[in-house]
GROMACS .gro file of C-alpha atoms in nm:
model
  251
    1MET     CA    1 -11.875  -6.682 -19.486
    2ASP     CA    2 -12.237  -6.838 -19.625
    3ALA     CA    3 -12.283  -6.567 -19.896
    4THR     CA    4 -11.890  -6.698 -20.018
    5ILE     CA    5 -12.023  -7.059 -20.001
    6VAL     CA    6 -12.352  -6.987 -20.215
    7THR     CA    7 -12.152  -6.848 -20.465
    8ILE     CA    8 -11.889  -7.128 -20.522
    9LEU     CA    9 -12.126  -7.360 -20.561
   10ALA     CA   10 -12.373  -7.117 -20.781
   11LEU     CA   11 -12.047  -7.099 -20.985
   12LEU     CA   12 -11.972  -7.440 -21.024
   13PHE     CA   13 -12.306  -7.580 -21.093
   14LEU     CA   14 -12.269  -7.267 -21.400
   15SER     CA   15 -11.984  -7.463 -21.495
   16PHE     CA   16 -12.154  -7.808 -21.505
   17VAL     CA   17 -12.437  -7.676 -21.696
   18ALA     CA   18 -12.197  -7.488 -21.950
   19LEU     CA   19 -12.016  -7.784 -21.962
   20GLY     CA   20 -12.357  -8.026 -22.070
   21ILE     CA   21 -12.407  -7.795 -22.282
   22TYR     CA   22 -12.098  -7.786 -22.450
   23ALA     CA   23 -12.096  -8.187 -22.462
   24THR     CA   24 -12.410  -8.182 -22.638
   25VAL     CA   25 -12.381  -7.965 -22.879
   26LYS     CA   26 -12.059  -8.175 -22.939
   27VAL     CA   27 -12.259  -8.472 -22.999
   28ALA     CA   28 -12.492  -8.323 -23.176
   29LYS     CA   29 -12.239  -8.170 -23.443
   30ALA     CA   30 -12.059  -8.561 -23.445
   31ALA     CA   31 -12.407  -8.766 -23.477
   32LYS     CA   32 -12.511  -8.480 -23.794
   33ARG     CA   33 -12.195  -8.527 -23.944
   34GLY     CA   34 -12.192  -8.929 -23.970
   35VAL     CA   35 -12.539  -8.856 -24.081
   36ASP     CA   36 -12.422  -8.655 -24.373
   37ARG     CA   37 -12.162  -8.869 -24.413
   38THR     CA   38 -12.422  -9.193 -24.431
   39ILE     CA   39 -12.662  -8.992 -24.658
   40ASP     CA   40 -12.338  -8.907 -24.892
   41GLN     CA   41 -12.249  -9.282 -24.944
   42ALA     CA   42 -12.548  -9.352 -25.025
   43ARG     CA   43 -12.617  -9.144 -25.312
   44ARG     CA   44 -12.296  -9.244 -25.443
   45THR     CA   45 -12.385  -9.607 -25.470
   46VAL     CA   46 -12.704  -9.540 -25.562
   47GLU     CA   47 -12.561  -9.317 -25.889
   48ASP     CA   48 -12.295  -9.573 -25.923
   49THR     CA   49 -12.565  -9.840 -25.976
   50THR     CA   50 -12.754  -9.593 -26.197
   51LEU     CA   51 -12.447  -9.565 -26.461
   52ARG     CA   52 -12.300  -9.931 -26.466
   53ALA     CA   53 -12.710 -10.046 -26.571
   54LYS     CA   54 -12.737  -9.768 -26.851
   55SER     CA   55 -12.364  -9.846 -26.914
   56LEU     CA   56 -12.520 -10.237 -26.955
   57GLY     CA   57 -12.823 -10.159 -27.106
   58GLN     CA   58 -12.828  -9.928 -27.299
   59ILE     CA   59 -12.665  -9.783 -27.636
   60GLY     CA   60 -12.593  -9.524 -27.839
   61VAL     CA   61 -12.451  -9.186 -27.671
   62ALA     CA   62 -12.645  -9.284 -27.311
   63ALA     CA   63 -12.440  -9.562 -27.239
   64GLU     CA   64 -12.082  -9.339 -27.388
   65LEU     CA   65 -12.189  -9.092 -27.153
   66ALA     CA   66 -12.265  -9.357 -26.849
   67LYS     CA   67 -11.877  -9.483 -26.923
   68LEU     CA   68 -11.712  -9.174 -26.902
   69ARG     CA   69 -11.827  -9.063 -26.573
   70LEU     CA   70 -11.824  -9.417 -26.446
   71ALA     CA   71 -11.388  -9.381 -26.554
   72LEU     CA   72 -11.396  -9.076 -26.440
   73ARG     CA   73 -11.508  -9.135 -26.067
   74GLY     CA   74 -11.344  -9.447 -26.038
   75SER     CA   75 -11.022  -9.301 -26.126
   76MET     CA   76 -11.041  -9.075 -25.891
   77ARG     CA   77 -11.175  -9.246 -25.567
   78ALA     CA   78 -10.911  -9.530 -25.614
   79THR     CA   79 -10.625  -9.213 -25.640
   80GLN     CA   80 -10.786  -9.003 -25.338
   81ASP     CA   81 -10.825  -9.377 -25.174
   82ALA     CA   82 -10.379  -9.431 -25.259
   83LEU     CA   83 -10.308  -9.081 -25.183
   84GLN     CA   84 -10.475  -8.995 -24.866
   85ALA     CA   85 -10.342  -9.372 -24.729
   86GLY     CA   86 -10.016  -9.285 -24.842
   87ALA     CA   87  -9.969  -8.954 -24.654
   88VAL     CA   88  -9.996  -9.092 -24.314
   89GLU     CA   89  -9.714  -9.235 -24.342
   90ASP     CA   90  -9.478  -9.017 -24.617
   91ALA     CA   91  -9.482  -8.620 -24.595
   92SER     CA   92  -9.402  -8.597 -24.924
   93LEU     CA   93  -9.681  -8.738 -25.064
   94ARG     CA   94  -9.907  -8.393 -24.926
   95GLU     CA   95  -9.806  -8.207 -25.244
   96SER     CA   96  -9.946  -8.473 -25.443
   97LEU     CA   97 -10.243  -8.388 -25.216
   98ASP     CA   98 -10.264  -8.050 -25.336
   99LEU     CA   99 -10.219  -8.176 -25.719
  100PHE     CA  100 -10.465  -8.365 -25.663
  101ALA     CA  101 -10.707  -8.143 -25.569
  102ARG     CA  102 -10.646  -7.907 -25.818
  103LEU     CA  103 -10.749  -8.241 -26.040
  104SER     CA  104 -11.018  -8.287 -25.830
  105ALA     CA  105 -11.217  -7.960 -25.913
  106HIS     CA  106 -11.162  -8.066 -26.321
  107GLY     CA  107 -11.292  -8.370 -26.251
  108ARG     CA  108 -11.582  -8.289 -26.078
  109GLU     CA  109 -11.626  -7.999 -26.355
  110LEU     CA  110 -11.658  -8.245 -26.622
  111ASP     CA  111 -11.867  -8.506 -26.421
  112GLU     CA  112 -12.156  -8.223 -26.419
  113ASP     CA  113 -12.054  -8.177 -26.792
  114LEU     CA  114 -12.157  -8.529 -26.846
  115ARG     CA  115 -12.435  -8.513 -26.629
  116ARG     CA  116 -12.604  -8.260 -26.802
  117MET     CA  117 -12.496  -8.430 -27.126
  118GLU     CA  118 -12.743  -8.654 -27.002
  119ARG     CA  119 -13.056  -8.502 -26.961
  120GLU     CA  120 -12.996  -8.305 -27.290
  121PRO     CA  121 -13.256  -8.379 -27.575
  122ASP     CA  122 -13.041  -8.317 -27.882
  123LYS     CA  123 -12.908  -8.654 -27.897
  124ALA     CA  124 -12.723  -8.520 -28.230
  125TYR     CA  125 -12.590  -8.237 -28.024
  126VAL     CA  126 -12.454  -8.489 -27.790
  127ALA     CA  127 -12.316  -8.723 -27.989
  128ALA     CA  128 -12.139  -8.408 -28.178
  129GLN     CA  129 -11.954  -8.306 -27.799
  130LEU     CA  130 -11.873  -8.633 -27.714
  131PRO     CA  131 -11.535  -8.704 -27.827
  132ALA     CA  132 -11.436  -8.399 -27.687
  133LEU     CA  133 -11.557  -8.504 -27.383
  134THR     CA  134 -11.366  -8.853 -27.433
  135GLU     CA  135 -11.058  -8.656 -27.458
  136ARG     CA  136 -11.125  -8.492 -27.152
  137THR     CA  137 -11.230  -8.741 -26.957
  138GLU     CA  138 -10.899  -8.929 -27.042
  139ARG     CA  139 -10.663  -8.629 -26.937
  140ILE     CA  140 -10.830  -8.643 -26.601
  141THR     CA  141 -10.799  -8.970 -26.529
  142GLY     CA  142 -10.494  -9.030 -26.724
  143SER     CA  143 -10.293  -8.737 -26.480
  144ALA     CA  144 -10.494  -8.903 -26.146
  145ASP     CA  145 -10.369  -9.279 -26.277
  146ALA     CA  146  -9.998  -9.126 -26.237
  147LEU     CA  147 -10.010  -8.982 -25.953
  148ARG     CA  148 -10.197  -9.330 -25.828
  149GLN     CA  149  -9.904  -9.477 -25.951
  150ALA     CA  150  -9.622  -9.341 -25.874
  151ALA     CA  151  -9.770  -9.315 -25.517
  152ARG     CA  152  -9.764  -9.682 -25.515
  153ASP     CA  153  -9.458  -9.718 -25.657
  154ARG     CA  154  -9.249  -9.444 -25.404
  155ALA     CA  155  -9.435  -9.688 -25.119
  156ARG     CA  156  -9.306 -10.045 -25.266
  157ARG     CA  157  -8.965  -9.848 -25.302
  158PHE     CA  158  -8.955  -9.773 -24.922
  159ALA     CA  159  -9.112 -10.112 -24.837
  160GLU     CA  160  -8.790 -10.247 -25.052
  161ASP     CA  161  -8.552 -10.044 -24.922
  162ASP     CA  162  -8.640 -10.118 -24.544
  163LEU     CA  163  -8.677 -10.487 -24.577
  164GLU     CA  164  -8.355 -10.523 -24.721
  165THR     CA  165  -8.141 -10.302 -24.446
  166LEU     CA  166  -8.337 -10.482 -24.196
  167SER     CA  167  -8.206 -10.835 -24.384
  168ALA     CA  168  -7.858 -10.690 -24.336
  169GLN     CA  169  -7.942 -10.632 -23.971
  170ILE     CA  170  -8.087 -10.904 -23.903
  171ASP     CA  171  -7.805 -11.145 -24.093
  172VAL     CA  172  -7.526 -10.970 -23.855
  173GLU     CA  173  -7.773 -11.028 -23.604
  174THR     CA  174  -7.793 -11.448 -23.632
  175GLY     CA  175  -7.387 -11.433 -23.670
  176ALA     CA  176  -7.356 -11.293 -23.339
  177LEU     CA  177  -7.561 -11.525 -23.176
  178ARG     CA  178  -7.395 -11.798 -23.353
  179HIS     CA  179  -7.074 -11.684 -23.256
  180TRP     CA  180  -6.979 -12.018 -23.095
  181THR     CA  181  -6.945 -12.172 -23.445
  182THR     CA  182  -6.680 -11.973 -23.498
  183ASP     CA  183  -6.525 -11.998 -23.137
  184ASP     CA  184  -6.545 -12.382 -23.219
  185ARG     CA  185  -6.291 -12.281 -23.551
  186THR     CA  186  -6.115 -12.094 -23.337
  187ALA     CA  187  -6.031 -12.328 -22.998
  188GLY     CA  188  -6.015 -12.644 -23.189
  189GLY     CA  189  -6.419 -12.799 -23.225
  190THR     CA  190  -6.400 -12.696 -22.828
  191THR     CA  191  -6.746 -12.572 -22.744
  192THR     CA  192  -6.777 -12.248 -22.536
  193GLY     CA  193  -7.137 -12.348 -22.350
  194THR     CA  194  -6.937 -12.479 -22.020
  195SER     CA  195  -6.641 -12.195 -21.960
  196GLY     CA  196  -6.841 -11.800 -21.856
  197GLY     CA  197  -6.972 -11.565 -22.104
  198ALA     CA  198  -7.252 -11.579 -22.302
  199GLY     CA  199  -7.280 -11.949 -22.109
  200THR     CA  200  -7.335 -11.750 -21.784
  201SER     CA  201  -7.534 -11.430 -21.946
  202GLN     CA  202  -7.786 -11.671 -22.077
  203GLU     CA  203  -7.826 -11.853 -21.696
  204ALA     CA  204  -7.837 -11.539 -21.581
  205TRP     CA  205  -8.142 -11.412 -21.727
  206TYR     CA  206  -8.264 -11.743 -21.766
  207GLU     CA  207  -8.277 -11.759 -21.360
  208SER     CA  208  -8.394 -11.412 -21.349
  209ALA     CA  209  -8.689 -11.477 -21.626
  210PRO     CA  210  -9.071 -11.546 -21.451
  211GLY     CA  211  -9.098 -11.918 -21.395
  212ALA     CA  212  -8.733 -12.012 -21.345
  213ALA     CA  213  -8.752 -12.117 -20.949
  214GLY     CA  214  -8.724 -12.460 -20.862
  215GLN     CA  215  -8.607 -12.564 -21.287
  216GLY     CA  216  -8.202 -12.618 -21.318
  217ALA     CA  217  -8.013 -12.285 -21.363
  218GLY     CA  218  -8.018 -12.297 -21.767
  219GLN     CA  219  -8.232 -12.520 -21.864
  220PRO     CA  220  -8.529 -12.365 -21.998
  221GLN     CA  221  -8.829 -12.597 -22.091
  222ALA     CA  222  -8.977 -12.641 -22.386
  223GLY     CA  223  -9.181 -12.334 -22.550
  224ASP     CA  224  -9.095 -12.027 -22.341
  225GLY     CA  225  -8.868 -11.915 -22.617
  226PRO     CA  226  -8.989 -11.544 -22.717
  227GLN     CA  227  -9.236 -11.526 -22.953
  228ALA     CA  228  -9.211 -11.425 -23.259
  229ILE     CA  229  -9.472 -11.056 -23.278
  230THR     CA  230  -9.588 -10.939 -23.562
  231ALA     CA  231  -9.642 -10.565 -23.551
  232PRO     CA  232  -9.987 -10.425 -23.705
  233ASP     CA  233  -9.984 -10.239 -24.046
  234PRO     CA  234 -10.110  -9.867 -23.945
  235ARG     CA  235 -10.191  -9.774 -24.279
  236THR     CA  236 -10.596  -9.661 -24.354
  237THR     CA  237 -10.798  -9.611 -24.617
  238ALA     CA  238 -11.137  -9.602 -24.734
  239TYR     CA  239 -11.216  -9.245 -24.773
  240PRO     CA  240 -11.429  -9.192 -25.124
  241TRP     CA  241 -11.404  -8.945 -25.371
  242GLU     CA  242 -11.502  -8.606 -25.309
  243LYS     CA  243 -11.604  -8.743 -24.950
  244THR     CA  244 -11.563  -8.433 -24.709
  245ALA     CA  245 -11.257  -8.428 -24.492
  246ARG     CA  246 -11.383  -8.545 -24.136
  247PRO     CA  247 -11.357  -8.243 -23.907
  248GLU     CA  248 -11.399  -8.381 -23.559
  249SER     CA  249 -11.082  -8.170 -23.448
  250ALA     CA  250 -11.292  -7.871 -23.560
  251GLY     CA  251 -11.473  -7.694 -23.249
   0.00000   0.00000   0.00000
C-alpha cells in the first residue's frame, strides 16, 4: 500500500515537472519570437528612414534607386495590411492572399536587385539598368495596388449592402413600433393606449423590469429607456510587409 502511494506521488511529481518544463519552453519561444519581431521592425524602420534620406538628400541614380525601393515597400505593405485585415471577415480574400504571396516573392527579388545596385560602383551600368528596374517596380506595385483597391472596394460594397438591408429592417420595425398612428386613422382619431394590446404588454414589461416596484404601472421614469450600444469594430490591422506570421499556436 505504501509503495503504491509513493509511486503515485512520484508520477504526480514527474508530471508537474514535465508540465513546468513544457510551459517554460513555450514561454521562452514566445519571448524569442517577440524579440525577433521587435528587431525586424526596428530594422525595417531604419531602412525606410535611410531610404527617405537618400531619396531627398542625394541626386542621380542613388536617389532613383531609393525612390523605387520606397515605392515598392510602401505598396506591398499597404496591400498586405488590407488583405490580411479583410480576410478575417471575408474568406474569399484567402485566394487573394495566395496571389499576393506569389507577388511578394517577385517583390523580394526586385528589392534585392535594387539593393545590389545601390552597392554597385559602376554608376554608368546602374543608369543603364534603371529603366528596366523602374518598369519591374511599376508592374509589381501596379498589381499590388490593384489587389488592395479591389479588396477595399469589396469591403465597402458589403458594408453598403448591409447598411441598406439594415435600414430597410429598421424602417419596418419603426413602422411596427408606431402602430398606433394606423390605429388612430382606423378608429377615427381614438388612441389605443387606454385599451388592451400594446398598452397591456408595455405595462407588463415595465412592472417586471428592475426598479419598477413602487412606481406607477406604465409610468417609466426619464432615462429608463434602453441605451443605444454601438458594437465594437472587430477588424484588426497592422501587419508590416515581409513580417513573418505569428506561429504562437505552433508547438
